[in-house]
Short mmCIF file of C-alpha atoms in Angstrom, two decimals:
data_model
loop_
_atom_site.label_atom_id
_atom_site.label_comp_id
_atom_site.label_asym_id
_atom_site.label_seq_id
_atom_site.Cartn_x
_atom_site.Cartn_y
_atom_site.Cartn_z
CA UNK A 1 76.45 -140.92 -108.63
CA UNK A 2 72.30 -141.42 -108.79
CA UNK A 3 71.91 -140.27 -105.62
CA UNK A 4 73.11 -136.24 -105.33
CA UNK A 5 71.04 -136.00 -108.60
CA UNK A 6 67.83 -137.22 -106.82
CA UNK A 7 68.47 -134.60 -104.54
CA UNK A 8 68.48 -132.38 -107.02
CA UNK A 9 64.75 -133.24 -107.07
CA UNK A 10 64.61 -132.11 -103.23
CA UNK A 11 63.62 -128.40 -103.24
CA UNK A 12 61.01 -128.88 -106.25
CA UNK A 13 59.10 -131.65 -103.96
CA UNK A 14 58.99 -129.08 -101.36
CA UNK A 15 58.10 -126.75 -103.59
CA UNK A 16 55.37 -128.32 -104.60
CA UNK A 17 54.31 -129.33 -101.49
CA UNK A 18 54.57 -125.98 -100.26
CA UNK A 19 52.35 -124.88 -103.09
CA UNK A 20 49.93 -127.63 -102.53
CA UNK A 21 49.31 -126.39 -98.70
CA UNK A 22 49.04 -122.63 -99.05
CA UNK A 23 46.50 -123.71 -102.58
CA UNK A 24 44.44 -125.80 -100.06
CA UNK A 25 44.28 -122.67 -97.34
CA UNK A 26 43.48 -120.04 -100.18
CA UNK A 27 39.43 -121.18 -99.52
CA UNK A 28 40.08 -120.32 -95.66
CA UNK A 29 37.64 -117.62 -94.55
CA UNK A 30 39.92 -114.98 -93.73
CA UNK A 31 37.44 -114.07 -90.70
CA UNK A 32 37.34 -117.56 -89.08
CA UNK A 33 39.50 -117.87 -86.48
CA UNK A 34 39.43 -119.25 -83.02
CA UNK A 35 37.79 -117.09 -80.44
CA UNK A 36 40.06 -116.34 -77.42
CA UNK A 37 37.08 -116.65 -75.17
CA UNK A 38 36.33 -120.41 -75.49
CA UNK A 39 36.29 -122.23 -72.27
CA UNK A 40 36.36 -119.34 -70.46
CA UNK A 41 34.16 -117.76 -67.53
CA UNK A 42 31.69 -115.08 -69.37
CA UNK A 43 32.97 -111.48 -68.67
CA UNK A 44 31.81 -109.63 -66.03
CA UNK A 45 29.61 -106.77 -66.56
CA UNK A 46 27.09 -104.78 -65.24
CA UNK A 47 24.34 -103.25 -67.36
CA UNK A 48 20.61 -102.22 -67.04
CA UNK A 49 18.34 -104.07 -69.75
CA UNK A 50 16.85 -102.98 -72.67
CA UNK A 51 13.54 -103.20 -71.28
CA UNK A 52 14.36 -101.63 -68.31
CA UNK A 53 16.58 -98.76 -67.39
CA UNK A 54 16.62 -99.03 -64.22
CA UNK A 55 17.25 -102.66 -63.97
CA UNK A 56 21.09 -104.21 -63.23
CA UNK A 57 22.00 -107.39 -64.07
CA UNK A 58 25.30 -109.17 -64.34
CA UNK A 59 27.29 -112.47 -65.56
CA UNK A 60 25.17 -114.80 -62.70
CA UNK A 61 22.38 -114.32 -65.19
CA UNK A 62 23.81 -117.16 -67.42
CA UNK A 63 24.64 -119.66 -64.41
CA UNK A 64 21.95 -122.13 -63.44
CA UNK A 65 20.82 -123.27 -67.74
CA UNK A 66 22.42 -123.35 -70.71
CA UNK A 67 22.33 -120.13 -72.88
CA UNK A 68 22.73 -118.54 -76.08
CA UNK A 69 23.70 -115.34 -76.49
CA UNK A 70 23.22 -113.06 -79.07
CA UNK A 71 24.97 -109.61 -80.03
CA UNK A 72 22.91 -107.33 -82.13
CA UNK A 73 22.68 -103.74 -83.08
CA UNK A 74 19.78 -102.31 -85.16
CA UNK A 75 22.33 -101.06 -87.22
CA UNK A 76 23.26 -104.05 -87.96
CA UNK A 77 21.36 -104.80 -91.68
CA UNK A 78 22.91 -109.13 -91.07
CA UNK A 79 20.97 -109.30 -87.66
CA UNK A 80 17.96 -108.56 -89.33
CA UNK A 81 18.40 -111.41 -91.39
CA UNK A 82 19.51 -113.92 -88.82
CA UNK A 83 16.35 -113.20 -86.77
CA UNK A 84 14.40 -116.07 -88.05
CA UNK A 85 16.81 -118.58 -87.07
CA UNK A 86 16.81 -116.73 -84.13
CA UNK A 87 12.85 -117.26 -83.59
CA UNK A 88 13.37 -120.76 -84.94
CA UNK A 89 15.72 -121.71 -81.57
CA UNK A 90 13.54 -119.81 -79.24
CA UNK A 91 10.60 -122.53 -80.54
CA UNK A 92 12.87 -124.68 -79.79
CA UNK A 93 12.63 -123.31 -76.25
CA UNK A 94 16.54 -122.62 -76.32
CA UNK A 95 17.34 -119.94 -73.93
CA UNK A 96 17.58 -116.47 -75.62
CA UNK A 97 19.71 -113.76 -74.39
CA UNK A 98 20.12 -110.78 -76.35
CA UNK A 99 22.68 -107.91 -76.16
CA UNK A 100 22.00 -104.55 -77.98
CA UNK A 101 25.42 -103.67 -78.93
CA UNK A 102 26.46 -99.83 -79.37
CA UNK A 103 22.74 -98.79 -79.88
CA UNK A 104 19.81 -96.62 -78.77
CA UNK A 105 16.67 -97.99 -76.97
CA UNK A 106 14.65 -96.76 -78.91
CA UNK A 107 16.16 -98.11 -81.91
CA UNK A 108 16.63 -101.46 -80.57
CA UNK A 109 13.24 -101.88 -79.38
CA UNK A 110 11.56 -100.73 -82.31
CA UNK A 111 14.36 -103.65 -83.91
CA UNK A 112 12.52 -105.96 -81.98
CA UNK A 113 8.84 -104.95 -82.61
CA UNK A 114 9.75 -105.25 -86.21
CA UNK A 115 11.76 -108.33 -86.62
CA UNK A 116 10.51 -110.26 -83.57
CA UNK A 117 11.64 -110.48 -80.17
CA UNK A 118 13.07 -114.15 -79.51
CA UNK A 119 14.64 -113.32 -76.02
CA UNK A 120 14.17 -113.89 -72.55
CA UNK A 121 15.97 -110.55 -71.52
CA UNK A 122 18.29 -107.82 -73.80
CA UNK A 123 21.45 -106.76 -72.03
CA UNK A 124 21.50 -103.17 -73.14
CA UNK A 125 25.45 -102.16 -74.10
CA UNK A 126 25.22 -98.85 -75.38
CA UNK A 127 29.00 -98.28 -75.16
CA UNK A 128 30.23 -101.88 -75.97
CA UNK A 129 31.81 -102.85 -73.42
CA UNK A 130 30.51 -105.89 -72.61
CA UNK A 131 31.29 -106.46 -76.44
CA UNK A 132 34.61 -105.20 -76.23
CA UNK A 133 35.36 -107.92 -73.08
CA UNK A 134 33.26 -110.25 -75.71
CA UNK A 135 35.90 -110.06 -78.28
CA UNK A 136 32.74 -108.95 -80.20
CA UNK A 137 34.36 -107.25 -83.27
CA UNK A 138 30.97 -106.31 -85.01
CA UNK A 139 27.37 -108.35 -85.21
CA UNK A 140 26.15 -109.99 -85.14
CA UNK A 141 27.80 -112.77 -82.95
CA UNK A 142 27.07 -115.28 -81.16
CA UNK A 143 27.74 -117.17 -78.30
CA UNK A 144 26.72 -120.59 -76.19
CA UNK A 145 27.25 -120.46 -72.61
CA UNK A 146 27.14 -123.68 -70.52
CA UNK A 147 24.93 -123.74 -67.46
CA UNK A 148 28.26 -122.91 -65.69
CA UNK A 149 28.79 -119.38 -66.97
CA UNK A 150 31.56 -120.91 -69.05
CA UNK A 151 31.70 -119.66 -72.79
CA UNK A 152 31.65 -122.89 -75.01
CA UNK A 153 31.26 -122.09 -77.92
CA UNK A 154 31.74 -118.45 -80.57
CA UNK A 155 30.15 -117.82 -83.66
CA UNK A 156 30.77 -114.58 -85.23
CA UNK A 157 28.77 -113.33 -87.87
CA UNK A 158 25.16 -114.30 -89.60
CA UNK A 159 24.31 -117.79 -88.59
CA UNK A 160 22.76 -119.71 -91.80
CA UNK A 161 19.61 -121.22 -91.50
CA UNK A 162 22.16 -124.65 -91.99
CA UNK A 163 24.12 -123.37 -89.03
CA UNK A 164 21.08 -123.68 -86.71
CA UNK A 165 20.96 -127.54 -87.64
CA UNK A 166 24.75 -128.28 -88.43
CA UNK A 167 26.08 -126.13 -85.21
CA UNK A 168 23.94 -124.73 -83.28
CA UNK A 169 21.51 -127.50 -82.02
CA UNK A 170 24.36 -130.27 -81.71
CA UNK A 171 26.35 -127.55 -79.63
CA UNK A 172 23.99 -127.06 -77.68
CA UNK A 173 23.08 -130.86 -77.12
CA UNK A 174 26.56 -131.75 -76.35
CA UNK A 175 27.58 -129.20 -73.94
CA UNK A 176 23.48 -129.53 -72.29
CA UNK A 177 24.35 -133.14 -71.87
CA UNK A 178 26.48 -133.50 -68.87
CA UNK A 179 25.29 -130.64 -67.19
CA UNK A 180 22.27 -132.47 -66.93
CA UNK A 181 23.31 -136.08 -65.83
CA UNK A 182 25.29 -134.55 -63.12
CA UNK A 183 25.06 -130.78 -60.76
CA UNK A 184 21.75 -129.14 -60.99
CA UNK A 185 22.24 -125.82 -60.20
CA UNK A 186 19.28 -125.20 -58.02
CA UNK A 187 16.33 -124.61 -61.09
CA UNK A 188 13.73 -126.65 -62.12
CA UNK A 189 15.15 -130.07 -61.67
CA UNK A 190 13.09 -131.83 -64.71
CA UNK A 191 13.51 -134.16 -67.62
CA UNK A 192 13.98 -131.85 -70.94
CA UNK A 193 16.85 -129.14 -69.39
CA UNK A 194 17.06 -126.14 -72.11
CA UNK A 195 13.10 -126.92 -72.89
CA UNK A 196 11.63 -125.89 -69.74
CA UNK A 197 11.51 -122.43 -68.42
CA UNK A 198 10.21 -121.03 -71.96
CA UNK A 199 6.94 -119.97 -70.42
CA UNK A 200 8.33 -118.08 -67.56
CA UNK A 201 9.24 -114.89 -69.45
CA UNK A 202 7.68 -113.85 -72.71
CA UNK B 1 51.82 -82.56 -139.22
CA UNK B 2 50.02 -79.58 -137.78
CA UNK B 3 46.80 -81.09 -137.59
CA UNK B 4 47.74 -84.11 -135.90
CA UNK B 5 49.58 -81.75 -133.41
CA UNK B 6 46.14 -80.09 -132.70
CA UNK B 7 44.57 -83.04 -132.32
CA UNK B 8 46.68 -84.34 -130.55
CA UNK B 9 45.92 -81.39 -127.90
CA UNK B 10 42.36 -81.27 -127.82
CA UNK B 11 42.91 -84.50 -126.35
CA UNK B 12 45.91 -83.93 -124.32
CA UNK B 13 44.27 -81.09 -122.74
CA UNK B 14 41.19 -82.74 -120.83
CA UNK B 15 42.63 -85.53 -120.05
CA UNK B 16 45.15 -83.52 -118.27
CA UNK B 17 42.48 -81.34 -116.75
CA UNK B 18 40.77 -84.52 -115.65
CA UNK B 19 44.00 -85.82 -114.27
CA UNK B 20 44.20 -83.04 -111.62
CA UNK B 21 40.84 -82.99 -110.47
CA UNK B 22 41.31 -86.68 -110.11
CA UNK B 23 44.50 -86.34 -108.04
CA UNK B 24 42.86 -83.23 -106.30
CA UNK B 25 39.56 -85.23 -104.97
CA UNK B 26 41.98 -88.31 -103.81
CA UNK B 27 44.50 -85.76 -101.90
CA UNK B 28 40.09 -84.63 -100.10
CA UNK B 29 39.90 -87.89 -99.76
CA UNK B 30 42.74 -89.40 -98.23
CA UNK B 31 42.43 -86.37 -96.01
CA UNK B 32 39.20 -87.21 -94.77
CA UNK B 33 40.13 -90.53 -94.58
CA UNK B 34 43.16 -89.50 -92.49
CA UNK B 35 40.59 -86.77 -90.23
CA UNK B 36 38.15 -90.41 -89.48
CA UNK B 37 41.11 -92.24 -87.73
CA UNK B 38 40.79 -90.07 -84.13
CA UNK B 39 44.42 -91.23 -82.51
CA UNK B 40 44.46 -89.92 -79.05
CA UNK B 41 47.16 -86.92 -77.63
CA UNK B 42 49.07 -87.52 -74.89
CA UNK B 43 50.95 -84.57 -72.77
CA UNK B 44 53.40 -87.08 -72.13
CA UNK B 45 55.71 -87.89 -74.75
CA UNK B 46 57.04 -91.50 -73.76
CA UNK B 47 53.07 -92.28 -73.22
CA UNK B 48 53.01 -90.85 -77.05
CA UNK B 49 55.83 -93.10 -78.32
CA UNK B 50 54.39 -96.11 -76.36
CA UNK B 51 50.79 -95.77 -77.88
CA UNK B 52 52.02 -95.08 -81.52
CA UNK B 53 53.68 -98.14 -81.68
CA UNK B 54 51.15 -100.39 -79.80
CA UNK B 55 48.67 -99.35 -82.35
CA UNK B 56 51.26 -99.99 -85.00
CA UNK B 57 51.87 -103.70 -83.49
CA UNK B 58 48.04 -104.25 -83.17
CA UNK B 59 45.67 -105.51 -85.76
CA UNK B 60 42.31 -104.62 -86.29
CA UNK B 61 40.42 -107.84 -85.89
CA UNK B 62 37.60 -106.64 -88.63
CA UNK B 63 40.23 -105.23 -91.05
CA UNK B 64 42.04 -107.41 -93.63
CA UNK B 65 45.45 -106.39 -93.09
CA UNK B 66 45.26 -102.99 -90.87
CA UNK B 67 46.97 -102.09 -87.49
CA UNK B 68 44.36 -100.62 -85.29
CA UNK B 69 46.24 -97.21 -85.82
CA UNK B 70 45.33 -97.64 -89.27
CA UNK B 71 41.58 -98.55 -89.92
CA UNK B 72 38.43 -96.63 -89.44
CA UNK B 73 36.32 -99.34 -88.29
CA UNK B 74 34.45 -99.01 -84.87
CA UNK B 75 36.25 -101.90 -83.37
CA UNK B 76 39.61 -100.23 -84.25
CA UNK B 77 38.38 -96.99 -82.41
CA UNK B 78 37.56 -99.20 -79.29
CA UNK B 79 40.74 -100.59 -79.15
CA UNK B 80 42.70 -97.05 -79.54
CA UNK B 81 40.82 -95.80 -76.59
CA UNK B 82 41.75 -98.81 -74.49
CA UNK B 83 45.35 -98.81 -75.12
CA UNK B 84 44.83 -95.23 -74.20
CA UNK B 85 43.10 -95.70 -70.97
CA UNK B 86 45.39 -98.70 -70.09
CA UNK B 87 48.49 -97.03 -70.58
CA UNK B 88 47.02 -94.42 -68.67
CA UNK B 89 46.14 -96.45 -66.03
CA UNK B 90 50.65 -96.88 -65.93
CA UNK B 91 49.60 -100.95 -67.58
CA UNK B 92 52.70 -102.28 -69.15
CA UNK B 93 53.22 -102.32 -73.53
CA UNK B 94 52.65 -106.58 -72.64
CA UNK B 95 49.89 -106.10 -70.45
CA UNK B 96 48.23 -104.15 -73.27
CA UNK B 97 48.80 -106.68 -75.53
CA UNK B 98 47.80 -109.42 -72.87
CA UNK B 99 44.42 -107.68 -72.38
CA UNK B 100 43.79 -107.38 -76.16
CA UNK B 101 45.02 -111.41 -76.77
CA UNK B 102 42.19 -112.12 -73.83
CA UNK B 103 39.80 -110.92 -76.03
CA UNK B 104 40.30 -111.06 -79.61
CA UNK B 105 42.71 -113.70 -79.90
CA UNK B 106 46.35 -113.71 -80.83
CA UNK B 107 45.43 -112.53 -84.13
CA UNK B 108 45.63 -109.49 -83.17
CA UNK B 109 49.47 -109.61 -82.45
CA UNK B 110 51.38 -108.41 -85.75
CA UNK B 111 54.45 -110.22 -84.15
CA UNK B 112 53.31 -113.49 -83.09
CA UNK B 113 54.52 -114.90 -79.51
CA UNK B 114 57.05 -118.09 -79.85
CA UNK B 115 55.00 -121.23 -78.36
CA UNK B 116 53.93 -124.21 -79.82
CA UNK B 117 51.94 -122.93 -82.76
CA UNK B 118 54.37 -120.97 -83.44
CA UNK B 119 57.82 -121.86 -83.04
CA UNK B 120 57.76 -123.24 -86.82
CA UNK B 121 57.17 -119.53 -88.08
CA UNK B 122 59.83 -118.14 -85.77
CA UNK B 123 62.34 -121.32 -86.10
CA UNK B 124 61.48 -122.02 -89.76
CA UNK B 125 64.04 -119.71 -91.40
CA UNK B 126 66.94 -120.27 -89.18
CA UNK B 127 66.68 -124.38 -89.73
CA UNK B 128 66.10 -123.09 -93.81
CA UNK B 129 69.52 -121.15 -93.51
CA UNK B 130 71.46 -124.01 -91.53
CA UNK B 131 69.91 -126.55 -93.73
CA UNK B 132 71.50 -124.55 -96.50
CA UNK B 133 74.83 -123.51 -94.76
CA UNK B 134 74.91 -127.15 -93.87
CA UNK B 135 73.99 -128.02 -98.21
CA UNK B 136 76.72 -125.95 -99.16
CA UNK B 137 79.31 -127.63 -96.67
CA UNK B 138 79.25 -130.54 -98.10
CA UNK B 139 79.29 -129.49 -101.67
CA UNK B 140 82.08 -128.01 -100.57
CA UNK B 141 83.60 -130.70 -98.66
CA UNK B 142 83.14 -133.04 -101.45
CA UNK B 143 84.72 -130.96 -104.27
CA UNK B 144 87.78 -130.51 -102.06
CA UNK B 145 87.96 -133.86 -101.42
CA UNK B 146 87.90 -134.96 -105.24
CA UNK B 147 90.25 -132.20 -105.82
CA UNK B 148 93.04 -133.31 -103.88
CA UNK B 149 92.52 -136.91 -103.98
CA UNK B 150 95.76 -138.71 -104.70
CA UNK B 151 95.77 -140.64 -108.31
CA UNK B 152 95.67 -144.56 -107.86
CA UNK B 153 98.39 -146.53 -109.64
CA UNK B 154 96.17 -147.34 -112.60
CA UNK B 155 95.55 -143.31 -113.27
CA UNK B 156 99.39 -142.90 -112.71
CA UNK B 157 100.20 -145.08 -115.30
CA UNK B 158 98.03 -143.70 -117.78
CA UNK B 159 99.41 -140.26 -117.36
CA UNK B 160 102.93 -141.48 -117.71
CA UNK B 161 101.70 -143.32 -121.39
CA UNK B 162 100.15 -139.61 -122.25
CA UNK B 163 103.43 -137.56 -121.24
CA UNK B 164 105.79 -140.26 -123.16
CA UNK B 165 103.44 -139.94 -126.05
CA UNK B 166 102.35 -136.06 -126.31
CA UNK B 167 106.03 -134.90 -124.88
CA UNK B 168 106.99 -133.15 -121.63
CA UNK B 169 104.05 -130.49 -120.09
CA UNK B 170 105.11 -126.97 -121.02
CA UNK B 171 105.24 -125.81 -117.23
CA UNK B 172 102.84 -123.44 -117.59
CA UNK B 173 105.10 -120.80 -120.06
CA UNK B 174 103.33 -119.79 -122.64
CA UNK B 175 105.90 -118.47 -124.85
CA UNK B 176 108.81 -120.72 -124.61
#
């Protein structure tokens, strides 16, 4: 007889339980989710610069060294925020690749003479496609790219000074690593990978 | 009486006045709303059908909780104007939603695809309703079971003492 009336008990334990797991997920940001684009080949694309119009240049730009790549607009009020963290990884000598999402050239450069210009080259995306393939759904985002091509890791939105120490820089270290112990993809074969080849463009 | 009638107006009035003007600049501005969301035109009226619903069954991936035929947000725009071109191009409705899974995630699928993430979601309420069906079986089970359960020889004996005692059972009759 004492046990049906502990299973009367049943559906108010899994009530509560129920409770307890969707109370825990209520702090969830509802924009964090996983990025269909990890360890995957970058997109294709091909797009002049920012700097240049004339210039093409496609996804074999991120083979060879690790990269981070950055989606901006000068629309974008956040990017103009995240800049110095920005300026703080390029000291760092982290490779900087910029793409000027759904903008002008003129407004994107004069974004850069403003706030500082911490990248190697700007893919210029005036129609957002290269976003669009990105899974960019507005800026700024942010992406690490192995010295394979192969997208390793997606941040979207405004990355907090924290992020640069928490994230960013073991990210990078971890997926710089084995790249580095083994295949050397024909650059400068030297001890600090991902601090060399600051100088070359500036 | 009267005066509290009148006053009653002065303030019925405005706020009445005030009411329609309000309702009047929300009908502007749903309208405006409604002119921001461009949905493209097809000649084709199966093409039509197709890329209502897909942008129905879509969700914005910068929008809380908006189908991509539903939000003004630049990303939603994007996304209308590749279903277009795709189904255009003669893609299929799941190679639309393949493409748009490749890139934003399945997020963006209002109906989730059954795999291993999420085969509790679909599966959940059928094992609920068997669980129950199977809850209310038994309780059933076990109620006919007590119900028709022969009485032992002890039980017997006790309701032969009770008839002797109280007299024989009326049979039901009310009246007689």
């Amino acid at each position: 007889m004492s046990m049906p009336r502990l299973v009367l008990f049943v559906p108010l334990l899994i009530v509560v339980g129920l409770g307890a797991f969707l109370y825990q997920r209520l702090d969830d940001d509802p924009y964090a989710r996983d990025s269909a684009l990890l360890s995957r080949d970058f997109p294709t694309f091909t797009l002049s610069t920012l700097e240049d119009p004339d210039a093409r240049v496609s996804e074999s730009l991120l083979k060879g060294q690790v990269s981070l790549v950055n989606v901006w607009g000068e629309w974008c009020p956040t990017c103009k925020h995240e800049m110095p963290q920005l300026l703080d990884l390029a000291d760092r000598g982290v490779r900087m690749i910029g793409v000027d999402y759904k903008d002008t050239r003129d407004k994107g450069r004069t974004f850069l003479e403003e706030f500082g210009d911490p990248f190697e080259i700007n893919i210029f995306d005036p129609e957002g496609t290269l976003g669009f393939d990105l899974g960019v759904y507005g800026a700024p985002e942010t992406f690490l790219v192995d010295a394979q091509g192969v997208i390793r890791y997606h941040h979207t939105g405004y990355i907090r000074p924290e992020d640069v120490r928490e994230i960013i820089l073991p990210t990078l270290e971890r997926i710089t690593a084995p790249a580095a112990g083994g295949s050397d993809g024909g650059s400068n074969g030297s001890s600090g990978s991902g601090s060399d080849g600051e100088e070359e463009t500036t | 009486m009267s005066r509290l009638k009148h006053s009653l107006a002065s303030v019925a009035v405005p706020l009445v006045q005030a009411l329609v003007v309000l309702l009047f600049l929300s009908w502007l501005a749903a309208g405006k709303a409604q002119a921001a969301i461009e949905m493209h035109q097809f000649n084709n009226p199966v093409l039509q059908t197709r890329y209502d619903s897909l942008t129905a069954a879509l969700r914005c991936p910068k929008c809380q909780n908006q189908a991509i035929g539903d939000s003004d947000s630049p990303i939603a725009g994007d996304m209308r104007q590749n279903v277009a071109d795709l189904l255009n191009d003669g893609r299929s409705d799941s190679e639309i939603q393949n493409f748009m899974v490749d890139r934003f995630g399945e997020y963006v699928l209002y109906n989730p695809r059954l795999d291993g993430r999420t085969w509790l979601l679909w599966g959940g309420p059928a094992v609920l309703i068997l669980l129950g069906l199977g809850g209310v079986a038994l309780i059933v089970r076990a109620r006919r079971r007590a119900s028709v359960r022969a009485l032992d020889p002890d039980e017997q004996a006790r309701v032969s003492a009770l008839l002797k005692a109280h007299g024989r059972p009326r049979n039901g009759k009310e009246s007689s």
